[in-house]
Amino acid sequence: MQNNDTIIALATPQGVGAIGVIRLSGPESIKLTNQVFKGKNLEAQESHTIHFGTIRDGEKILDEVLISLFIAPKSFTKENVVEISCHGSNFIIRQIIQLLIRKGARPAKPGEFTKRAFMHGQFDLAQAEAVADLINADSEASHHTALNQMRGGFSGEIKRLREELIHFASMIELELDFGEEDVEFASRDDLKDLVNKLLKVVNALIHSFDLGNVIKNGVPTVIAGKPNAGKSTLLNALLKEEKAIVSDIAGTTRDFIEDEIIIGGVAFRFIDTAGLRETTDAIEKIGVERTQAKMKTASMIIYLFDLSQVDVVEMNKEINVLENTGVPFLKVGNKLDKVKESFVEQLQKQHPDMLFLSANEPEQVELLKDRILELVNLDKFKRGDTVVTNIRHYDSLLQTKNSLDAVIEGIDNMVSNDFVAMDIRQALHYLGEITGEITTDDLLANIFSKFCIGK
Ligand code: GDP
């Protein structure tokens, strides 16, 4: 696909900065810039060179700038690209963009630069989506997965699987051409082996989504415990800011609190601590089910016990509730400074996995961070396995799995080749949707509309 028009947008964030970068892409970008640039003839310069000069509207100098040139196809979009580095004032930026629009450029739509790069085969769709993720990544882990994805990690695996399957599809379709004759080009045992192999990979990718989602959006974490156990104090210590209101009066923290901390390169998102307390307050009153339902929305629970108020029967009841959630949890005995050592030793015998600390002692809270990291199982991520972070890919993988299951069922029940071939085609379709070998205008519009203008 060839774009005949030249697009323009600010590539750096809106607002005042030291430098603003305006980007143009399209066949006319160098020619148009040359019309307003005074310094040298940009059309006579080589690719990947930088030029100092002024941008002028008639005789009026708008700014002193640096122009970077990228001549097609050696650019991000594989079109002629010009980047104008000007002073980062909104006024200057607006003036320069308006001037170039008057000369014939068109304002870029959201994600249009990345879309052009995709259209010209710079990368596949999954990689284009990773560009957006990379820009939004705010922790080491999410940066790592997005970068890995952009370099083709995940797409490579999908493409390889798809090619193997295409081979089988064509063999079976060849058999169909022979109609009544009893020929078998594709051994059903081999096909089943391949499909099972594919299912194994597809299932692993599907499972990786939980982890991927967590890496991208932060591990949803709940801090729970009875009123006055020290939840706000602990949250504050973790956030190292007075975000939550600490009070002696039980139940004063009613405001919605949500914040994020990064531990060991992984983001943890604390969800609705106050709201959860309302339900833990009422373990007996409202019943265990509602409490559990609320806790189940988390990937991890940090449960606080006030050591100065321990009631063993009550404690066991609370632990039982925690166990029934099925969510990994960490038992924390808080207010260590308020109780005798012998008491702690006794409790430790009964609960060897309980962490004892004082939420108002920063060094002790550091110990908690290590335990938090241990609890979320990120081994998989550390090994550098492929991780799915995109809901669209997840959806296509689920559909692929359904089609592959149908292929196996078809072979086992010896259904006619037409049906087996159809299920294989379906699986190929869904796999192709991920990397963009199969696309529709709607799908593309939907994906790229999520980008900002200038990306
Ligand atoms: P929440 O109701 O669970 O959020 O409890 P808060 O964080 O509001 O704490 C209740 C009270 O316990 C406050 O007065 C805190 O200062 C106090 N507190 C919290 N953690 C500790 C601790 O480790 N040691 C002591 N001595 N007091 C604590």
Tab-separated table of C-alpha atoms and ligand atoms in Angstrom:
chain	number	residue	atom	x	y	z
A	1	MET	CA	0.000	0.000	0.000
A	2	GLN	CA	1.337	3.417	-0.924
A	3	ASN	CA	0.460	6.634	0.905
A	4	ASN	CA	0.614	9.652	-1.336
A	5	ASP	CA	0.070	12.228	1.324
A	6	THR	CA	2.550	13.564	3.837
A	7	ILE	CA	1.577	13.577	7.503
A	8	ILE	CA	2.801	15.783	10.324
A	9	ALA	CA	2.530	15.730	14.125
A	10	LEU	CA	4.385	16.632	17.276
A	11	ALA	CA	6.341	13.535	18.341
A	12	THR	CA	7.264	14.732	21.835
A	13	PRO	CA	4.676	15.296	24.607
A	14	GLN	CA	2.408	18.354	24.604
A	15	GLY	CA	3.542	21.103	26.929
A	16	VAL	CA	6.612	23.229	27.422
A	17	GLY	CA	9.982	21.492	27.195
A	18	ALA	CA	13.552	22.294	26.225
A	19	ILE	CA	13.050	20.759	22.799
A	20	GLY	CA	10.023	19.747	20.786
A	21	VAL	CA	10.312	17.302	17.885
A	22	ILE	CA	7.918	17.630	14.959
A	23	ARG	CA	7.836	14.661	12.633
A	24	LEU	CA	6.782	14.442	8.982
A	25	SER	CA	6.390	11.250	6.979
A	26	GLY	CA	5.478	10.797	3.330
A	27	PRO	CA	6.838	11.350	-0.164
A	28	GLU	CA	6.782	15.160	0.114
A	29	SER	CA	8.171	15.561	3.610
A	30	ILE	CA	11.672	16.649	2.593
A	31	LYS	CA	10.392	18.874	-0.243
A	32	LEU	CA	7.826	20.621	1.990
A	33	THR	CA	10.333	21.196	4.799
A	34	ASN	CA	12.833	22.553	2.280
A	35	GLN	CA	10.329	25.235	1.247
A	36	VAL	CA	10.339	26.779	4.741
A	37	PHE	CA	13.925	26.002	5.792
A	38	LYS	CA	16.853	28.349	5.314
A	39	GLY	CA	20.332	26.889	5.731
A	40	LYS	CA	20.958	24.533	2.890
A	41	ASN	CA	19.105	22.629	0.220
A	42	LEU	CA	17.643	19.656	2.127
A	43	GLU	CA	16.713	17.863	-1.088
A	44	ALA	CA	20.393	17.541	-1.959
A	45	GLN	CA	21.385	15.941	1.364
A	46	GLU	CA	22.011	12.316	2.266
A	47	SER	CA	19.904	10.122	4.534
A	48	HIS	CA	20.674	10.083	8.274
A	49	THR	CA	22.169	13.585	8.355
A	50	ILE	CA	21.390	16.573	10.611
A	51	HIS	CA	21.221	20.202	9.442
A	52	PHE	CA	21.114	23.484	11.319
A	53	GLY	CA	19.111	26.445	10.030
A	54	THR	CA	15.958	28.514	10.500
A	55	ILE	CA	12.303	27.893	9.761
A	56	ARG	CA	10.750	30.927	8.064
A	57	ASP	CA	7.210	31.948	7.301
A	58	GLY	CA	7.928	34.307	4.413
A	59	GLU	CA	10.500	36.681	5.833
A	60	LYS	CA	9.535	36.010	9.455
A	61	ILE	CA	11.905	33.668	11.350
A	62	LEU	CA	9.858	31.245	13.498
A	63	ASP	CA	12.752	29.388	15.139
A	64	GLU	CA	16.285	28.074	14.859
A	65	VAL	CA	16.076	24.324	14.374
A	66	LEU	CA	17.909	21.084	13.697
A	67	ILE	CA	16.554	18.970	10.851
A	68	SER	CA	17.139	15.192	10.797
A	69	LEU	CA	16.648	13.488	7.445
A	70	PHE	CA	15.707	9.861	6.829
A	71	ILE	CA	15.302	8.990	3.164
A	72	ALA	CA	12.928	6.143	2.169
A	73	PRO	CA	13.133	3.264	2.805
A	74	LYS	CA	15.662	3.795	5.590
A	75	SER	CA	13.237	5.204	8.155
A	76	PHE	CA	10.742	4.082	10.800
A	77	THR	CA	7.815	4.306	8.350
A	78	LYS	CA	9.967	3.328	5.332
A	79	GLU	CA	8.852	6.664	3.819
A	80	ASN	CA	10.787	9.936	3.651
A	81	VAL	CA	10.875	11.157	7.241
A	82	VAL	CA	11.912	14.573	8.553
A	83	GLU	CA	12.289	15.355	12.236
A	84	ILE	CA	12.400	19.027	13.140
A	85	SER	CA	13.912	19.668	16.565
A	86	CYS	CA	12.756	23.110	17.590
A	87	HIS	CA	12.505	24.977	20.884
A	88	GLY	CA	9.810	23.396	23.013
A	89	SER	CA	7.313	26.234	23.208
A	90	ASN	CA	3.708	25.469	22.342
A	91	PHE	CA	3.541	28.662	20.307
A	92	ILE	CA	6.577	27.823	18.128
A	93	ILE	CA	5.459	24.234	17.641
A	94	ARG	CA	1.966	25.312	16.592
A	95	GLN	CA	3.338	27.920	14.186
A	96	ILE	CA	5.685	25.452	12.478
A	97	ILE	CA	3.028	22.724	12.175
A	98	GLN	CA	0.463	25.186	10.795
A	99	LEU	CA	2.993	26.539	8.304
A	100	LEU	CA	3.767	23.048	6.972
A	101	ILE	CA	0.073	22.189	6.802
A	102	ARG	CA	-0.434	25.310	4.648
A	103	LYS	CA	2.357	24.023	2.419
A	104	GLY	CA	0.549	20.715	1.909
A	105	ALA	CA	1.149	18.358	4.844
A	106	ARG	CA	-1.828	16.776	6.648
A	107	PRO	CA	-2.223	16.390	10.429
A	108	ALA	CA	-1.502	12.764	11.375
A	109	LYS	CA	-4.232	10.614	12.907
A	110	PRO	CA	-3.568	8.660	16.141
A	111	GLY	CA	-0.986	5.937	15.574
A	112	GLU	CA	-0.625	6.803	11.890
A	113	PHE	CA	3.190	6.736	11.869
A	114	THR	CA	3.180	3.251	13.401
A	115	LYS	CA	0.390	2.152	11.072
A	116	ARG	CA	2.451	3.219	8.051
A	117	ALA	CA	5.442	1.332	9.418
A	118	PHE	CA	3.230	-1.769	9.712
A	119	MET	CA	1.734	-1.288	6.226
A	120	HIS	CA	5.219	-1.095	4.728
A	121	GLY	CA	6.296	-4.286	6.431
A	122	GLN	CA	8.588	-2.699	8.999
A	123	PHE	CA	7.098	-5.093	11.563
A	124	ASP	CA	3.993	-7.188	12.092
A	125	LEU	CA	0.873	-6.226	13.965
A	126	ALA	CA	1.860	-7.761	17.289
A	127	GLN	CA	5.105	-5.803	17.131
A	128	ALA	CA	3.241	-2.586	16.249
A	129	GLU	CA	1.092	-3.063	19.330
A	130	ALA	CA	4.252	-3.587	21.355
A	131	VAL	CA	5.406	-0.110	20.298
A	132	ALA	CA	2.400	1.297	22.175
A	133	ASP	CA	3.154	-0.916	25.177
A	134	LEU	CA	6.797	0.097	25.188
A	135	ILE	CA	5.879	3.771	25.216
A	136	ASN	CA	3.526	3.149	28.144
A	137	ALA	CA	5.838	0.812	30.069
A	138	ASP	CA	6.639	2.187	33.496
A	139	SER	CA	8.360	-0.728	35.188
A	140	GLU	CA	11.375	-2.791	34.235
A	141	ALA	CA	9.274	-5.915	33.781
A	142	SER	CA	6.721	-4.314	31.460
A	143	HIS	CA	9.520	-2.631	29.533
A	144	HIS	CA	11.247	-5.988	29.150
A	145	THR	CA	8.182	-7.803	27.766
A	146	ALA	CA	7.264	-4.958	25.402
A	147	LEU	CA	10.795	-4.718	24.075
A	148	ASN	CA	11.031	-8.481	23.645
A	149	GLN	CA	7.737	-8.405	21.787
A	150	MET	CA	8.761	-5.510	19.558
A	151	ARG	CA	11.861	-7.418	18.549
A	152	GLY	CA	9.582	-10.206	17.374
A	153	GLY	CA	9.856	-12.707	20.252
A	154	PHE	CA	6.205	-13.624	20.427
A	155	SER	CA	5.414	-13.260	16.723
A	156	GLY	CA	8.252	-15.559	15.721
A	157	GLU	CA	6.752	-18.403	17.702
A	158	ILE	CA	3.270	-17.856	16.261
A	159	LYS	CA	4.579	-17.649	12.701
A	160	ARG	CA	6.523	-20.890	13.048
A	161	LEU	CA	3.444	-22.723	14.329
A	162	ARG	CA	1.305	-21.298	11.608
A	163	GLU	CA	3.657	-22.429	8.853
A	164	GLU	CA	3.683	-26.015	10.108
A	165	LEU	CA	-0.083	-26.003	10.171
A	166	ILE	CA	-0.358	-24.528	6.668
A	167	HIS	CA	1.649	-27.495	5.421
A	168	PHE	CA	-0.880	-29.927	6.873
A	169	ALA	CA	-3.842	-27.913	5.650
A	170	SER	CA	-2.555	-28.089	2.094
A	171	MET	CA	-1.949	-31.843	2.347
A	172	ILE	CA	-5.486	-32.465	3.535
A	173	GLU	CA	-6.912	-30.195	0.890
A	174	LEU	CA	-4.924	-32.133	-1.686
A	175	GLU	CA	-6.638	-35.290	-0.455
A	176	LEU	CA	-9.979	-33.557	-0.977
A	177	ASP	CA	-9.004	-32.961	-4.631
A	178	PHE	CA	-8.693	-36.701	-5.063
A	179	GLY	CA	-12.298	-37.063	-3.968
A	180	GLU	CA	-13.427	-40.666	-3.733
A	181	GLU	CA	-9.966	-42.150	-4.110
A	182	ASP	CA	-8.631	-43.440	-0.836
A	183	VAL	CA	-5.375	-41.501	-0.572
A	184	GLU	CA	-3.759	-40.104	2.553
A	185	PHE	CA	-1.054	-37.502	2.048
A	186	ALA	CA	-1.246	-36.283	5.579
A	187	SER	CA	-0.776	-39.037	8.110
A	188	ARG	CA	-3.474	-38.582	10.753
A	189	ASP	CA	-1.052	-39.638	13.467
A	190	ASP	CA	1.457	-37.000	12.367
A	191	LEU	CA	-1.288	-34.396	12.156
A	192	LYS	CA	-2.457	-35.255	15.652
A	193	ASP	CA	1.106	-35.020	16.912
A	194	LEU	CA	1.512	-31.593	15.385
A	195	VAL	CA	-1.837	-30.336	16.659
A	196	ASN	CA	-1.026	-31.581	20.154
A	197	LYS	CA	2.332	-29.853	19.953
A	198	LEU	CA	0.587	-26.668	18.859
A	199	LEU	CA	-1.970	-26.987	21.637
A	200	LYS	CA	0.815	-27.244	24.170
A	201	VAL	CA	2.360	-23.990	22.985
A	202	VAL	CA	-0.995	-22.231	22.593
A	203	ASN	CA	-2.056	-23.309	26.089
A	204	ALA	CA	1.226	-22.081	27.553
A	205	LEU	CA	0.719	-18.731	25.831
A	206	ILE	CA	-2.863	-18.558	27.115
A	207	HIS	CA	-1.652	-19.235	30.662
A	208	SER	CA	1.102	-16.660	30.289
A	209	PHE	CA	-1.569	-14.003	29.874
A	210	ASP	CA	-2.254	-13.900	33.624
A	211	LEU	CA	1.399	-13.213	34.180
A	212	GLY	CA	1.573	-10.872	31.190
A	213	ASN	CA	-1.383	-8.896	32.411
A	214	VAL	CA	0.219	-8.598	35.789
A	215	ILE	CA	3.501	-7.416	34.305
A	216	LYS	CA	1.760	-4.848	32.156
A	217	ASN	CA	-0.736	-3.496	34.658
A	218	GLY	CA	0.870	-4.282	38.008
A	219	VAL	CA	0.118	-7.152	40.410
A	220	PRO	CA	-3.270	-6.373	41.958
A	221	THR	CA	-2.555	-6.580	45.677
A	222	VAL	CA	-4.865	-6.268	48.632
A	223	ILE	CA	-3.794	-5.322	52.146
A	224	ALA	CA	-6.418	-6.723	54.503
A	225	GLY	CA	-6.950	-7.297	58.201
A	226	LYS	CA	-9.172	-6.137	61.015
A	227	PRO	CA	-9.658	-2.462	61.793
A	228	ASN	CA	-6.576	-0.957	63.469
A	229	ALA	CA	-4.318	-3.867	62.455
A	230	GLY	CA	-2.072	-1.272	60.782
A	231	LYS	CA	-3.080	-1.504	57.113
A	232	SER	CA	-2.821	2.230	56.375
A	233	THR	CA	0.468	2.462	58.258
A	234	LEU	CA	1.898	-0.385	56.218
A	235	LEU	CA	0.615	0.998	52.933
A	236	ASN	CA	2.152	4.357	53.773
A	237	ALA	CA	5.455	2.751	54.621
A	238	LEU	CA	5.419	0.886	51.315
A	239	LEU	CA	4.534	3.986	49.376
A	240	LYS	CA	6.870	6.086	51.532
A	241	GLU	CA	4.312	8.864	51.352
A	242	GLU	CA	1.454	9.911	53.547
A	243	LYS	CA	-1.120	8.805	51.013
A	244	ALA	CA	-3.582	7.160	53.354
A	245	ILE	CA	-4.873	8.791	56.500
A	246	VAL	CA	-3.616	6.975	59.596
A	247	SER	CA	-5.900	7.189	62.531
A	248	ASP	CA	-6.542	5.622	65.924
A	249	ILE	CA	-10.233	5.450	65.280
A	250	ALA	CA	-11.192	2.209	63.583
A	251	GLY	CA	-12.660	2.614	60.150
A	252	THR	CA	-11.643	6.185	59.418
A	253	THR	CA	-9.878	5.232	56.187
A	254	ARG	CA	-12.905	5.140	53.973
A	255	ASP	CA	-11.503	6.896	50.937
A	256	PHE	CA	-10.621	4.923	47.869
A	257	ILE	CA	-6.902	4.286	47.920
A	258	GLU	CA	-5.057	2.927	44.946
A	259	ASP	CA	-1.368	3.207	44.394
A	260	GLU	CA	1.528	1.491	42.795
A	261	ILE	CA	5.005	0.616	43.969
A	262	ILE	CA	7.772	-1.054	42.036
A	263	ILE	CA	9.600	-3.862	43.818
A	264	GLY	CA	12.462	-5.624	42.061
A	265	GLY	CA	11.359	-4.203	38.708
A	266	VAL	CA	7.782	-5.463	39.076
A	267	ALA	CA	4.825	-3.129	39.601
A	268	PHE	CA	2.371	-3.872	42.420
A	269	ARG	CA	-0.977	-2.141	42.383
A	270	PHE	CA	-2.772	-1.850	45.701
A	271	ILE	CA	-6.494	-2.069	45.313
A	272	ASP	CA	-9.230	-0.567	47.372
A	273	THR	CA	-7.850	-1.236	50.839
A	274	ALA	CA	-10.566	0.744	52.568
A	275	GLY	CA	-13.396	-1.001	50.778
A	276	LEU	CA	-11.991	-4.372	51.637
A	277	ARG	CA	-11.763	-3.458	55.262
A	278	GLU	CA	-15.491	-2.895	55.356
A	279	THR	CA	-15.964	-6.492	54.360
A	280	THR	CA	-13.287	-7.889	56.681
A	281	ASP	CA	-14.884	-5.939	59.521
A	282	ALA	CA	-17.909	-7.982	58.954
A	283	ILE	CA	-16.563	-11.473	58.476
A	284	GLU	CA	-19.253	-12.736	60.828
A	285	LYS	CA	-21.968	-10.286	59.876
A	286	ILE	CA	-22.095	-10.494	56.121
A	287	GLY	CA	-20.605	-13.934	55.871
A	288	VAL	CA	-17.442	-15.363	54.545
A	289	GLU	CA	-18.524	-15.542	50.917
A	290	ARG	CA	-18.599	-11.831	50.251
A	291	THR	CA	-15.250	-11.328	51.893
A	292	GLN	CA	-13.739	-14.018	49.743
A	293	ALA	CA	-15.318	-12.671	46.567
A	294	LYS	CA	-13.681	-9.331	47.228
A	295	MET	CA	-10.277	-10.841	47.996
A	296	LYS	CA	-10.415	-13.024	44.904
A	297	THR	CA	-10.153	-9.921	42.724
A	298	ALA	CA	-6.525	-9.663	43.877
A	299	SER	CA	-3.508	-11.659	42.677
A	300	MET	CA	-2.080	-11.480	46.146
A	301	ILE	CA	-3.210	-10.647	49.678
A	302	ILE	CA	-1.126	-9.199	52.476
A	303	TYR	CA	-3.053	-10.002	55.631
A	304	LEU	CA	-2.241	-8.132	58.836
A	305	PHE	CA	-2.751	-9.364	62.368
A	306	ASP	CA	-2.431	-6.974	65.295
A	307	LEU	CA	-0.094	-8.945	67.589
A	308	SER	CA	-1.226	-6.909	70.578
A	309	GLN	CA	-4.800	-8.113	70.064
A	310	VAL	CA	-4.345	-11.756	69.075
A	311	ASP	CA	-7.232	-14.112	69.723
A	312	VAL	CA	-6.156	-17.576	68.546
A	313	VAL	CA	-9.630	-18.874	67.655
A	314	GLU	CA	-10.399	-15.722	65.725
A	315	MET	CA	-7.003	-15.867	63.992
A	316	ASN	CA	-7.552	-19.404	62.764
A	317	LYS	CA	-10.951	-18.392	61.442
A	318	GLU	CA	-9.355	-15.553	59.456
A	319	ILE	CA	-6.636	-17.829	58.086
A	320	ASN	CA	-9.290	-20.286	57.013
A	321	VAL	CA	-11.049	-17.548	55.055
A	322	LEU	CA	-7.752	-16.644	53.425
A	323	GLU	CA	-7.006	-20.225	52.427
A	324	ASN	CA	-10.414	-20.593	50.827
A	325	THR	CA	-9.818	-17.643	48.506
A	326	GLY	CA	-7.234	-19.647	46.543
A	327	VAL	CA	-5.239	-16.417	46.194
A	328	PRO	CA	-1.608	-16.468	47.383
A	329	PHE	CA	-1.406	-14.636	50.699
A	330	LEU	CA	1.163	-13.463	53.164
A	331	LYS	CA	0.466	-13.533	56.909
A	332	VAL	CA	1.992	-10.561	58.660
A	333	GLY	CA	2.074	-10.184	62.465
A	334	ASN	CA	2.168	-6.426	62.990
A	335	LYS	CA	3.074	-4.238	65.991
A	336	LEU	CA	6.027	-6.447	66.937
A	337	ASP	CA	7.248	-3.615	69.191
A	338	LYS	CA	4.170	-3.973	71.406
A	339	VAL	CA	4.503	-7.639	72.408
A	340	LYS	CA	6.902	-9.873	74.359
A	341	GLU	CA	9.508	-11.961	72.550
A	342	SER	CA	8.278	-15.193	74.166
A	343	PHE	CA	4.800	-14.593	72.778
A	344	VAL	CA	6.196	-14.130	69.266
A	345	GLU	CA	8.288	-17.323	69.570
A	346	GLN	CA	5.206	-19.276	70.561
A	347	LEU	CA	3.177	-17.896	67.671
A	348	GLN	CA	6.029	-18.524	65.261
A	349	LYS	CA	5.969	-22.241	66.151
A	350	GLN	CA	2.329	-22.422	65.121
A	351	HIS	CA	2.784	-20.245	62.028
A	352	PRO	CA	6.332	-20.653	60.706
A	353	ASP	CA	5.460	-18.730	57.531
A	354	MET	CA	4.213	-15.638	59.355
A	355	LEU	CA	6.330	-12.503	58.985
A	356	PHE	CA	6.674	-10.433	62.162
A	357	LEU	CA	7.281	-6.714	61.909
A	358	SER	CA	6.342	-3.223	62.950
A	359	ALA	CA	4.733	-1.358	60.102
A	360	ASN	CA	6.149	1.889	61.443
A	361	GLU	CA	9.759	0.634	61.181
A	362	PRO	CA	11.012	1.216	57.611
A	363	GLU	CA	13.794	-1.430	57.726
A	364	GLN	CA	11.298	-4.095	58.750
A	365	VAL	CA	9.007	-3.139	55.902
A	366	GLU	CA	11.959	-3.795	53.550
A	367	LEU	CA	11.842	-7.473	54.660
A	368	LEU	CA	8.230	-7.578	53.590
A	369	LYS	CA	9.201	-6.476	50.077
A	370	ASP	CA	11.393	-9.565	49.663
A	371	ARG	CA	8.560	-11.813	50.751
A	372	ILE	CA	6.161	-10.076	48.355
A	373	LEU	CA	8.505	-10.798	45.445
A	374	GLU	CA	8.835	-14.434	46.499
A	375	LEU	CA	5.074	-14.810	46.569
A	376	VAL	CA	4.399	-13.711	42.999
A	377	ASN	CA	5.804	-16.429	40.877
A	378	LEU	CA	7.714	-14.558	38.228
A	379	ASP	CA	10.177	-17.346	37.474
A	380	LYS	CA	8.661	-17.775	34.080
A	381	PHE	CA	9.213	-14.156	33.207
A	382	LYS	CA	12.800	-14.266	34.439
A	383	ARG	CA	13.576	-17.209	32.188
A	384	GLY	CA	12.656	-14.954	29.282
A	385	ASP	CA	9.765	-17.125	28.069
A	386	THR	CA	7.214	-15.649	25.756
A	387	VAL	CA	4.541	-13.760	27.643
A	388	VAL	CA	1.223	-12.591	26.190
A	389	THR	CA	0.231	-9.148	27.432
A	390	ASN	CA	-2.374	-8.128	24.895
A	391	ILE	CA	-6.062	-8.960	25.357
A	392	ARG	CA	-6.598	-9.141	21.593
A	393	HIS	CA	-3.874	-11.784	21.270
A	394	TYR	CA	-5.292	-13.637	24.239
A	395	ASP	CA	-8.686	-13.729	22.572
A	396	SER	CA	-7.253	-15.007	19.283
A	397	LEU	CA	-5.299	-17.678	21.170
A	398	LEU	CA	-8.473	-18.894	22.886
A	399	GLN	CA	-10.183	-19.142	19.502
A	400	THR	CA	-7.160	-20.978	18.091
A	401	LYS	CA	-7.336	-23.431	20.959
A	402	ASN	CA	-11.025	-24.112	20.294
A	403	SER	CA	-10.324	-24.792	16.623
A	404	LEU	CA	-7.373	-27.069	17.416
A	405	ASP	CA	-9.476	-28.992	19.933
A	406	ALA	CA	-12.049	-29.439	17.179
A	407	VAL	CA	-9.347	-30.803	14.818
A	408	ILE	CA	-8.343	-33.462	17.372
A	409	GLU	CA	-11.971	-34.353	18.010
A	410	GLY	CA	-12.570	-34.591	14.270
A	411	ILE	CA	-9.633	-36.954	13.735
A	412	ASP	CA	-10.635	-39.123	16.698
A	413	ASN	CA	-14.196	-39.389	15.446
A	414	MET	CA	-13.042	-39.926	11.857
A	415	VAL	CA	-15.197	-37.087	10.536
A	416	SER	CA	-14.866	-36.233	6.874
A	417	ASN	CA	-11.815	-34.364	5.619
A	418	ASP	CA	-13.857	-31.271	4.725
A	419	PHE	CA	-14.555	-30.643	8.383
A	420	VAL	CA	-10.997	-31.276	9.539
A	421	ALA	CA	-9.717	-28.929	6.829
A	422	MET	CA	-12.234	-26.298	7.907
A	423	ASP	CA	-11.143	-26.445	11.548
A	424	ILE	CA	-7.498	-26.173	10.527
A	425	ARG	CA	-8.353	-23.141	8.375
A	426	GLN	CA	-10.100	-21.583	11.382
A	427	ALA	CA	-7.035	-22.118	13.562
A	428	LEU	CA	-4.832	-20.590	10.851
A	429	HIS	CA	-7.157	-17.620	10.631
A	430	TYR	CA	-6.973	-16.855	14.356
A	431	LEU	CA	-3.214	-17.304	14.514
A	432	GLY	CA	-2.886	-14.972	11.513
A	433	GLU	CA	-4.987	-12.361	13.271
A	434	ILE	CA	-2.343	-12.001	15.942
A	435	THR	CA	0.533	-11.145	13.646
A	436	GLY	CA	-1.570	-9.283	11.089
A	437	GLU	CA	-1.345	-11.787	8.240
A	438	ILE	CA	-5.139	-11.679	8.447
A	439	THR	CA	-6.510	-8.177	9.019
A	440	THR	CA	-9.627	-6.171	8.450
A	441	ASP	CA	-9.899	-2.389	8.209
A	442	ASP	CA	-11.966	-2.342	11.394
A	443	LEU	CA	-9.347	-4.276	13.317
A	444	LEU	CA	-6.559	-1.980	12.142
A	445	ALA	CA	-8.578	1.159	12.857
A	446	ASN	CA	-9.341	-0.140	16.324
A	447	ILE	CA	-5.740	-0.967	17.152
A	448	PHE	CA	-4.182	2.239	15.874
A	449	SER	CA	-6.848	4.516	17.320
A	450	LYS	CA	-5.504	3.536	20.751
A	451	PHE	CA	-2.192	5.213	19.988
A	452	CYS	CA	-1.664	8.929	20.550
A	453	ILE	CA	-1.290	11.388	17.729
A	454	GLY	CA	2.363	11.572	16.743
A	455	LYS	CA	3.100	7.904	17.500
B	1	GDP	P1	-5.831	0.227	59.878
B	1	GDP	O1	-7.164	0.513	60.525
B	1	GDP	O2	-5.617	-1.244	59.730
B	1	GDP	O3	-5.581	0.960	58.606
B	1	GDP	O4	-4.746	0.696	60.951
B	1	GDP	P2	-3.858	2.016	60.970
B	1	GDP	O5	-2.729	1.915	60.017
B	1	GDP	O6	-4.738	3.208	60.923
B	1	GDP	O7	-3.192	1.851	62.413
B	1	GDP	C1	-3.947	1.857	63.615
B	1	GDP	C2	-3.084	2.354	64.748
B	1	GDP	O8	-2.019	1.446	64.991
B	1	GDP	C3	-2.409	3.699	64.439
B	1	GDP	O9	-2.405	4.471	65.624
B	1	GDP	C4	-0.984	3.303	64.077
B	1	GDP	O10	-0.048	4.314	64.367
B	1	GDP	C5	-0.767	2.101	64.948
B	1	GDP	N1	0.244	1.184	64.412
B	1	GDP	C6	0.323	0.655	63.187
B	1	GDP	N2	1.377	-0.149	63.053
B	1	GDP	C7	2.013	-0.148	64.239
B	1	GDP	C8	3.194	-0.806	64.757
B	1	GDP	O11	3.886	-1.572	64.059
B	1	GDP	N3	3.521	-0.558	66.050
B	1	GDP	C9	2.776	0.279	66.840
B	1	GDP	N4	3.172	0.450	68.091
B	1	GDP	N5	1.684	0.913	66.383
B	1	GDP	C10	1.294	0.712	65.114
